Amino acid sequence: TYIAVTHSPFLRLFPFAVATTLNPSRPFYSTMSNRVDEGPVLLFDGVCNLCNGSVQFIIERDPEGVFSFAPLQSAAAGTLLARHGLDPDHLDSVVLVEEDRCYTGSTAALRAAAHLGGVYRLLWSLRFVPRQVRDRVYDFVAERRYDWFGRRDKCMVPGPDIEARFLGGGPG
């Protein structure tokens, strides 16, 4: 898969870059359900307690079910990442997939907050902080997340009330 890098209109001040495929018409595999085309997909570390807590936080504040989810360890996430030219074995970040674009790190987190609306939308204004600065803070927490919040032995298993929001029916 070939990758193109797209930049925001504010490239000179804020170099936001996202990976996109050059072939957005390539279909998703049938194991992913049609939810991929319905809204943003959040890929998260399924064994990280902080990440699982963040997913639960989003689910509680997203009653319309705008977001779909998949643990980075799942087959569905692997397929979706490969579609966008990202290697799941070398990815230590939350990933937000919106249509044909992938966002990682602090940008993914801020875009997710913006989708939640309400007071969380105010966090989107932090996008004007240079990405390098935001990602350093993000990476600082990410590198210590297991020490601070712990980890699970296996990925969470969603209940029947939210299972449809997970690609492939749930963690793989």
CSV table of C-alpha atoms in Angstrom, one decimal:
chain,number,residue,atom,x,y,z
A,1,THR,CA,0.0,0.0,0.0
A,2,TYR,CA,1.3,3.4,-0.9
A,3,ILE,CA,1.0,6.2,1.7
A,4,ALA,CA,0.4,9.9,1.0
A,5,VAL,CA,0.9,12.4,3.8
A,6,THR,CA,-1.6,15.2,4.0
A,7,HIS,CA,-1.0,18.4,6.0
A,8,SER,CA,-3.4,20.9,7.5
A,9,PRO,CA,-3.7,24.4,6.0
A,10,PHE,CA,-1.7,25.7,8.9
A,11,LEU,CA,1.4,23.6,7.8
A,12,ARG,CA,3.8,26.5,8.3
A,13,LEU,CA,2.8,27.0,12.0
A,14,PHE,CA,1.5,23.6,13.0
A,15,PRO,CA,2.7,20.6,11.0
A,16,PHE,CA,-0.2,18.2,11.5
A,17,ALA,CA,0.3,15.2,9.2
A,18,VAL,CA,-1.9,12.2,8.8
A,19,ALA,CA,-1.4,9.0,6.9
A,20,THR,CA,-3.9,8.3,4.1
A,21,THR,CA,-4.1,5.5,1.6
A,22,LEU,CA,-3.9,6.4,-2.1
A,23,ASN,CA,-6.6,3.9,-2.8
A,24,PRO,CA,-9.5,4.8,-0.5
A,25,SER,CA,-11.9,2.8,-2.6
A,26,ARG,CA,-10.3,-0.5,-1.4
A,27,PRO,CA,-13.0,-2.3,0.5
A,28,PHE,CA,-12.8,-3.3,4.2
A,29,TYR,CA,-12.9,-6.9,5.0
A,30,SER,CA,-16.3,-8.4,5.9
A,31,THR,CA,-15.2,-9.2,9.4
A,32,MET,CA,-15.2,-5.5,10.3
A,33,SER,CA,-18.9,-4.9,9.9
A,34,ASN,CA,-20.4,-1.8,8.3
A,35,ARG,CA,-19.7,0.4,11.3
A,36,VAL,CA,-16.4,1.5,9.7
A,37,ASP,CA,-18.2,3.6,7.2
A,38,GLU,CA,-20.6,5.1,9.8
A,39,GLY,CA,-18.2,7.2,11.8
A,40,PRO,CA,-14.8,7.4,13.6
A,41,VAL,CA,-13.1,4.2,14.7
A,42,LEU,CA,-10.9,4.4,17.8
A,43,LEU,CA,-8.2,1.8,18.0
A,44,PHE,CA,-6.7,1.4,21.5
A,45,ASP,CA,-4.4,-0.8,23.5
A,46,GLY,CA,-6.8,-3.5,24.7
A,47,VAL,CA,-4.7,-4.6,27.7
A,48,CYS,CA,-4.0,-1.1,29.0
A,49,ASN,CA,-6.3,-0.1,31.9
A,50,LEU,CA,-6.0,3.6,31.1
A,51,CYS,CA,-7.0,2.9,27.5
A,52,ASN,CA,-9.9,0.7,28.5
A,53,GLY,CA,-11.0,3.4,31.0
A,54,SER,CA,-10.9,5.9,28.2
A,55,VAL,CA,-13.0,3.7,25.9
A,56,GLN,CA,-15.6,3.3,28.7
A,57,PHE,CA,-15.5,7.1,29.3
A,58,ILE,CA,-16.2,7.7,25.6
A,59,ILE,CA,-19.0,5.0,25.4
A,60,GLU,CA,-20.8,6.7,28.4
A,61,ARG,CA,-20.7,10.1,26.7
A,62,ASP,CA,-21.5,8.8,23.2
A,63,PRO,CA,-25.1,7.6,23.5
A,64,GLU,CA,-25.8,7.9,19.8
A,65,GLY,CA,-23.0,5.4,19.1
A,66,VAL,CA,-21.0,7.6,16.8
A,67,PHE,CA,-17.7,5.8,17.7
A,68,SER,CA,-16.7,2.3,16.9
A,69,PHE,CA,-13.8,0.6,18.7
A,70,ALA,CA,-11.2,-2.1,18.2
A,71,PRO,CA,-8.2,-3.1,20.4
A,72,LEU,CA,-4.9,-2.7,18.6
A,73,GLN,CA,-4.4,-6.4,19.3
A,74,SER,CA,-7.4,-7.5,17.3
A,75,ALA,CA,-7.5,-8.9,13.8
A,76,ALA,CA,-9.9,-6.1,12.8
A,77,ALA,CA,-7.5,-3.4,13.9
A,78,GLY,CA,-4.6,-5.1,12.2
A,79,THR,CA,-6.6,-5.2,8.9
A,80,LEU,CA,-7.6,-1.5,9.3
A,81,LEU,CA,-4.1,-0.4,10.1
A,82,ALA,CA,-2.7,-2.4,7.2
A,83,ARG,CA,-5.2,-0.7,4.9
A,84,HIS,CA,-3.7,2.6,6.0
A,85,GLY,CA,-0.1,1.4,5.8
A,86,LEU,CA,0.5,1.4,9.5
A,87,ASP,CA,2.3,-1.5,11.2
A,88,PRO,CA,0.4,-2.7,14.3
A,89,ASP,CA,3.6,-4.3,15.7
A,90,HIS,CA,5.3,-0.9,15.8
A,91,LEU,CA,2.5,1.2,17.0
A,92,ASP,CA,2.2,2.3,20.6
A,93,SER,CA,-0.5,4.9,20.3
A,94,VAL,CA,-4.2,5.4,20.1
A,95,VAL,CA,-5.4,5.6,16.5
A,96,LEU,CA,-8.5,7.4,15.3
A,97,VAL,CA,-9.6,6.4,11.8
A,98,GLU,CA,-11.9,8.9,10.1
A,99,GLU,CA,-12.9,7.9,6.6
A,100,ASP,CA,-9.6,7.6,4.7
A,101,ARG,CA,-7.4,9.2,7.3
A,102,CYS,CA,-5.6,8.0,10.4
A,103,TYR,CA,-4.6,10.2,13.4
A,104,THR,CA,-2.3,9.0,16.1
A,105,GLY,CA,-1.2,10.3,19.5
A,106,SER,CA,-2.4,13.6,20.8
A,107,THR,CA,-4.1,14.5,17.6
A,108,ALA,CA,-6.2,11.3,17.8
A,109,ALA,CA,-7.1,12.1,21.4
A,110,LEU,CA,-8.1,15.7,20.6
A,111,ARG,CA,-10.2,14.7,17.6
A,112,ALA,CA,-12.0,12.1,19.7
A,113,ALA,CA,-12.8,14.8,22.3
A,114,ALA,CA,-14.1,17.1,19.6
A,115,HIS,CA,-16.5,14.3,18.4
A,116,LEU,CA,-17.9,14.0,21.9
A,117,GLY,CA,-19.1,17.6,21.7
A,118,GLY,CA,-20.2,19.6,24.8
A,119,VAL,CA,-17.4,20.7,27.1
A,120,TYR,CA,-15.1,18.1,25.6
A,121,ARG,CA,-15.1,20.0,22.3
A,122,LEU,CA,-13.1,22.8,24.1
A,123,LEU,CA,-10.1,20.4,24.2
A,124,TRP,CA,-10.0,20.6,20.4
A,125,SER,CA,-8.5,24.2,20.8
A,126,LEU,CA,-5.3,22.5,22.1
A,127,ARG,CA,-4.6,21.6,18.5
A,128,PHE,CA,-3.0,25.0,18.2
A,129,VAL,CA,-0.3,23.8,20.6
A,130,PRO,CA,2.5,22.5,18.3
A,131,ARG,CA,2.1,18.8,17.7
A,132,GLN,CA,5.7,18.1,18.9
A,133,VAL,CA,4.8,19.6,22.3
A,134,ARG,CA,1.5,17.8,22.5
A,135,ASP,CA,3.0,14.4,21.5
A,136,ARG,CA,5.8,14.8,24.1
A,137,VAL,CA,3.2,15.0,26.8
A,138,TYR,CA,1.2,12.2,25.2
A,139,ASP,CA,4.3,10.0,24.9
A,140,PHE,CA,5.3,10.8,28.5
A,141,VAL,CA,2.0,9.4,29.8
A,142,ALA,CA,1.9,6.5,27.2
A,143,GLU,CA,5.4,5.3,28.2
A,144,ARG,CA,4.3,5.1,31.9
A,145,ARG,CA,0.7,4.0,31.5
A,146,TYR,CA,1.3,0.4,32.6
A,147,ASP,CA,3.2,1.5,35.7
A,148,TRP,CA,0.6,4.1,36.7
A,149,PHE,CA,-2.6,2.4,35.7
A,150,GLY,CA,-1.7,-1.3,35.3
A,151,ARG,CA,-2.5,-3.7,32.5
A,152,ARG,CA,-4.8,-6.6,31.9
A,153,ASP,CA,-3.9,-10.2,31.0
A,154,LYS,CA,-6.2,-10.0,28.0
A,155,CYS,CA,-8.4,-7.5,26.1
A,156,MET,CA,-11.7,-6.5,27.5
A,157,VAL,CA,-14.8,-8.3,26.4
A,158,PRO,CA,-17.7,-5.9,25.7
A,159,GLY,CA,-21.1,-6.6,27.1
A,160,PRO,CA,-24.0,-7.4,24.7
A,161,ASP,CA,-25.2,-3.8,25.0
A,162,ILE,CA,-22.1,-2.4,23.4
A,163,GLU,CA,-20.7,-5.4,21.4
A,164,ALA,CA,-22.0,-4.1,18.1
A,165,ARG,CA,-19.8,-1.0,18.5
A,166,PHE,CA,-16.7,-3.2,18.4
A,167,LEU,CA,-15.3,-4.1,14.9
A,168,GLY,CA,-15.7,-7.8,14.2
A,169,GLY,CA,-18.2,-8.1,17.1
A,170,GLY,CA,-15.6,-7.6,19.8
A,171,PRO,CA,-11.9,-7.8,20.6
A,172,GLY,CA,-10.1,-10.5,18.7
